[in-house]
XYZ file of C-alpha atoms in Angstrom:
256
model
C -1.414 -49.945 41.841
C 2.339 -50.487 41.784
C 4.018 -51.497 38.551
C 7.424 -51.787 40.181
C 8.514 -55.082 38.566
C 10.453 -54.877 35.331
C 7.710 -56.680 33.418
C 5.070 -54.436 34.945
C 6.988 -51.300 34.025
C 7.428 -52.426 30.412
C 3.755 -53.392 30.139
C 2.663 -50.047 31.592
C 4.924 -48.108 29.233
C 3.646 -50.048 26.234
C 0.057 -49.328 27.289
C 0.790 -45.618 27.578
C 2.637 -45.397 24.271
C 0.112 -47.424 22.294
C -2.939 -45.666 23.730
C -2.098 -42.153 22.547
C -2.993 -40.953 19.067
C 0.345 -39.258 18.499
C 2.071 -42.658 18.368
C -0.105 -43.864 15.504
C -0.043 -40.538 13.684
C 3.745 -40.533 13.915
C 3.898 -44.070 12.528
C 1.625 -43.053 9.654
C 3.769 -39.986 8.967
C 6.830 -42.238 8.894
C 5.184 -44.486 6.312
C 4.242 -41.535 4.108
C 7.681 -39.919 4.352
C 9.390 -43.234 3.595
C 7.179 -43.952 0.589
C 7.624 -40.441 -0.767
C 11.351 -40.329 -0.059
C 12.253 -43.692 -1.577
C 10.010 -43.012 -4.558
C 11.631 -39.639 -5.198
C 15.177 -40.962 -4.825
C 14.371 -43.843 -7.166
C 13.045 -41.358 -9.731
C 16.302 -39.387 -9.470
C 18.304 -42.547 -10.196
C 16.136 -43.535 -13.177
C 16.119 -40.007 -14.625
C 19.844 -39.591 -14.094
C 20.561 -42.736 -16.067
C 18.349 -41.729 -18.998
C 19.095 -38.023 -19.422
C 21.777 -36.529 -21.638
C 24.200 -35.691 -18.822
C 26.637 -38.585 -18.256
C 27.646 -37.081 -14.903
C 24.229 -38.103 -13.533
C 24.601 -41.773 -14.439
C 24.462 -43.837 -11.272
C 24.080 -47.107 -13.131
C 22.192 -49.990 -11.554
C 21.719 -49.456 -7.813
C 20.311 -51.709 -5.151
C 16.975 -51.071 -3.495
C 18.809 -51.071 -0.175
C 20.930 -48.113 -1.265
C 17.822 -46.050 -2.010
C 16.244 -47.124 1.276
C 19.317 -46.144 3.303
C 19.520 -42.755 1.586
C 15.887 -42.078 2.518
C 16.578 -42.640 6.227
C 18.232 -39.226 6.487
C 14.762 -37.673 6.330
C 12.653 -40.492 7.821
C 14.654 -40.576 11.049
C 13.333 -37.190 12.152
C 9.787 -38.532 12.082
C 10.619 -41.779 13.869
C 12.689 -40.246 16.667
C 9.571 -38.312 17.678
C 8.277 -41.582 19.154
C 11.262 -41.766 21.463
C 11.176 -38.210 22.720
C 7.376 -38.047 23.079
C 7.438 -41.168 25.256
C 8.937 -39.018 28.017
C 8.433 -35.327 27.168
C 4.651 -35.739 26.820
C 4.525 -36.940 30.438
C 6.409 -33.898 31.659
C 4.074 -31.641 29.673
C 0.883 -33.284 30.981
C 2.156 -33.887 34.505
C 1.461 -37.637 34.328
C 5.129 -38.296 35.110
C 4.196 -37.792 38.777
C 1.747 -40.684 38.630
C 4.299 -42.823 36.805
C 6.908 -42.225 39.504
C 4.395 -42.862 42.287
C 3.616 -46.256 40.759
C 7.305 -47.010 40.169
C 9.514 -44.994 42.538
C 12.711 -46.284 40.909
C 13.424 -43.646 38.277
C 16.096 -45.754 36.664
C 13.604 -48.594 36.218
C 11.051 -46.227 34.710
C 13.566 -44.935 32.180
C 14.770 -48.442 31.365
C 11.182 -49.581 30.786
C 10.592 -46.642 28.478
C 13.834 -47.413 26.622
C 12.840 -51.049 26.085
C 9.435 -50.065 24.740
C 10.708 -47.161 22.607
C 13.507 -49.281 21.185
C 11.209 -52.216 20.398
C 8.530 -50.012 18.820
C 10.974 -48.045 16.670
C 12.708 -51.269 15.615
C 9.402 -52.823 14.553
C 8.405 -49.613 12.805
C 11.803 -49.551 11.106
C 11.186 -53.041 9.699
C 7.821 -51.902 8.382
C 9.237 -48.722 6.891
C 12.086 -50.650 5.314
C 9.690 -53.105 3.714
C 7.470 -50.320 2.396
C 10.450 -48.369 1.078
C 11.789 -51.411 -0.759
C 8.384 -52.150 -2.287
C 8.057 -48.562 -3.503
C 11.603 -48.179 -4.821
C 11.892 -51.433 -6.758
C 9.271 -50.794 -9.473
C 10.236 -47.128 -9.798
C 13.889 -48.023 -10.404
C 12.892 -50.471 -13.128
C 15.926 -51.667 -15.100
C 18.178 -49.410 -13.038
C 17.510 -51.270 -9.788
C 18.308 -54.638 -8.265
C 16.983 -56.279 -5.127
C 19.059 -59.290 -4.066
C 17.001 -60.884 -1.297
C 19.723 -61.364 1.332
C 21.198 -57.898 0.854
C 17.783 -56.208 0.857
C 16.704 -57.979 4.050
C 20.027 -57.080 5.654
C 19.576 -53.417 4.725
C 16.024 -53.388 6.108
C 17.202 -54.871 9.418
C 20.104 -52.391 9.560
C 17.671 -49.500 9.054
C 15.470 -50.859 11.865
C 18.465 -51.134 14.222
C 19.563 -47.599 13.370
C 16.082 -46.156 13.982
C 15.752 -48.069 17.267
C 19.015 -46.600 18.573
C 18.035 -43.128 17.394
C 14.710 -43.552 19.206
C 16.501 -44.475 22.439
C 18.877 -41.538 21.983
C 15.866 -39.233 21.653
C 14.295 -40.740 24.773
C 17.405 -40.178 26.854
C 17.771 -36.587 25.735
C 14.049 -36.023 26.312
C 14.395 -37.263 29.881
C 17.285 -34.865 30.462
C 15.836 -31.811 28.698
C 12.087 -32.398 29.406
C 10.984 -30.248 26.476
C 10.029 -31.726 23.096
C 11.075 -28.556 21.258
C 14.432 -28.320 23.015
C 15.071 -32.031 22.526
C 14.363 -31.952 18.791
C 16.596 -28.881 18.471
C 19.486 -30.642 20.195
C 18.896 -33.762 18.091
C 18.962 -31.754 14.863
C 22.211 -30.127 15.938
C 23.770 -33.430 17.004
C 22.642 -35.533 14.050
C 23.079 -33.027 11.244
C 24.034 -29.399 11.858
C 27.224 -29.787 13.910
C 28.680 -32.700 11.860
C 27.996 -30.891 8.581
C 29.609 -27.733 9.963
C 32.689 -29.731 10.936
C 32.908 -31.463 7.556
C 32.411 -28.328 5.458
C 35.939 -26.844 5.804
C 37.394 -30.199 4.629
C 40.000 -30.119 7.386
C 41.062 -33.633 8.330
C 40.959 -33.223 12.112
C 37.477 -31.667 12.005
C 36.245 -34.407 9.671
C 37.539 -37.050 12.086
C 35.645 -35.359 14.927
C 32.472 -35.329 12.807
C 32.911 -39.069 12.196
C 32.189 -39.869 15.850
C 28.848 -38.022 15.943
C 25.824 -40.352 16.026
C 24.329 -39.488 12.644
C 27.630 -39.868 10.815
C 28.525 -43.061 12.691
C 25.092 -44.461 11.920
C 25.550 -43.556 8.268
C 28.824 -45.495 8.123
C 27.064 -48.462 9.761
C 24.184 -48.401 7.287
C 26.444 -48.046 4.262
C 28.750 -50.865 5.347
C 31.771 -48.606 5.032
C 35.295 -49.829 5.662
C 36.685 -46.309 6.115
C 37.226 -44.297 8.221
C 36.317 -47.306 10.393
C 34.405 -50.582 9.923
C 30.609 -50.487 9.953
C 30.564 -52.354 13.288
C 32.464 -49.466 14.878
C 29.809 -47.101 13.525
C 27.134 -49.236 15.182
C 29.024 -49.267 18.483
C 29.511 -45.502 18.379
C 25.799 -44.968 17.790
C 24.925 -47.397 20.595
C 27.356 -45.542 22.847
C 25.587 -42.238 22.155
C 22.226 -43.839 22.942
C 23.586 -45.313 26.184
C 25.157 -41.998 27.187
C 21.868 -40.190 26.546
C 20.027 -42.671 28.768
C 22.611 -42.203 31.511
C 22.242 -38.435 31.242
C 18.456 -38.798 31.418
C 18.676 -41.008 34.486
C 20.929 -38.534 36.292
C 18.518 -35.702 35.464
C 15.509 -37.700 36.681
C 17.227 -38.542 39.970
C 18.360 -34.973 40.671
C 15.239 -33.016 39.757
C 11.653 -33.165 40.914
C 9.051 -34.396 38.465
């Protein structure tokens, strides 16, 4: 039966994503990594403030700061949802059935992007809430959790993870392999920017600042330099959009 309408495509993609065990196992892994990561970072803050080394003293930090720091690890679990939404179909061969039901490859990819973005955003809200609940009691007197700021940080984390999920989807559509996609994502989000920043050469650092992971970090931290946080968000959204465009071109040019 055809699912060619936009609503039908989105519904079909949600059914596929929610009916496979890997989606729920990935969500559970994200919860565990978030709880462990925020708990560990909160312990570091508390211990640093109470040991004998004044260089470790971070003072009172917000729960949102701990949560944002934990995203560096959590993101690699969450982006699996985005890439598996497409690469699993290439691996199993079900992409042929999908394209028979909806011949428009652009519409298929858009439907997947809507579902992947919505799911990773919702999961990001859940992870943010769990991370805040774990970090606050561990920080004790060395933590604060102003309601408006904490909610804002949780929403920012969810937006970041949603865009990273869409970025992973687009690259997955272009590369077709989960292993190759995760390798490229690791290089793009972490390895290449760190390599550019390491020499501490201004021009290389400026190049690193436009990579998605670094731009997303500036957005999450609310930085004013080297550009406002909104610019970081737009840069990250641009990477996600470019990845989707690349995926669409690859889907149109190659057989399923």
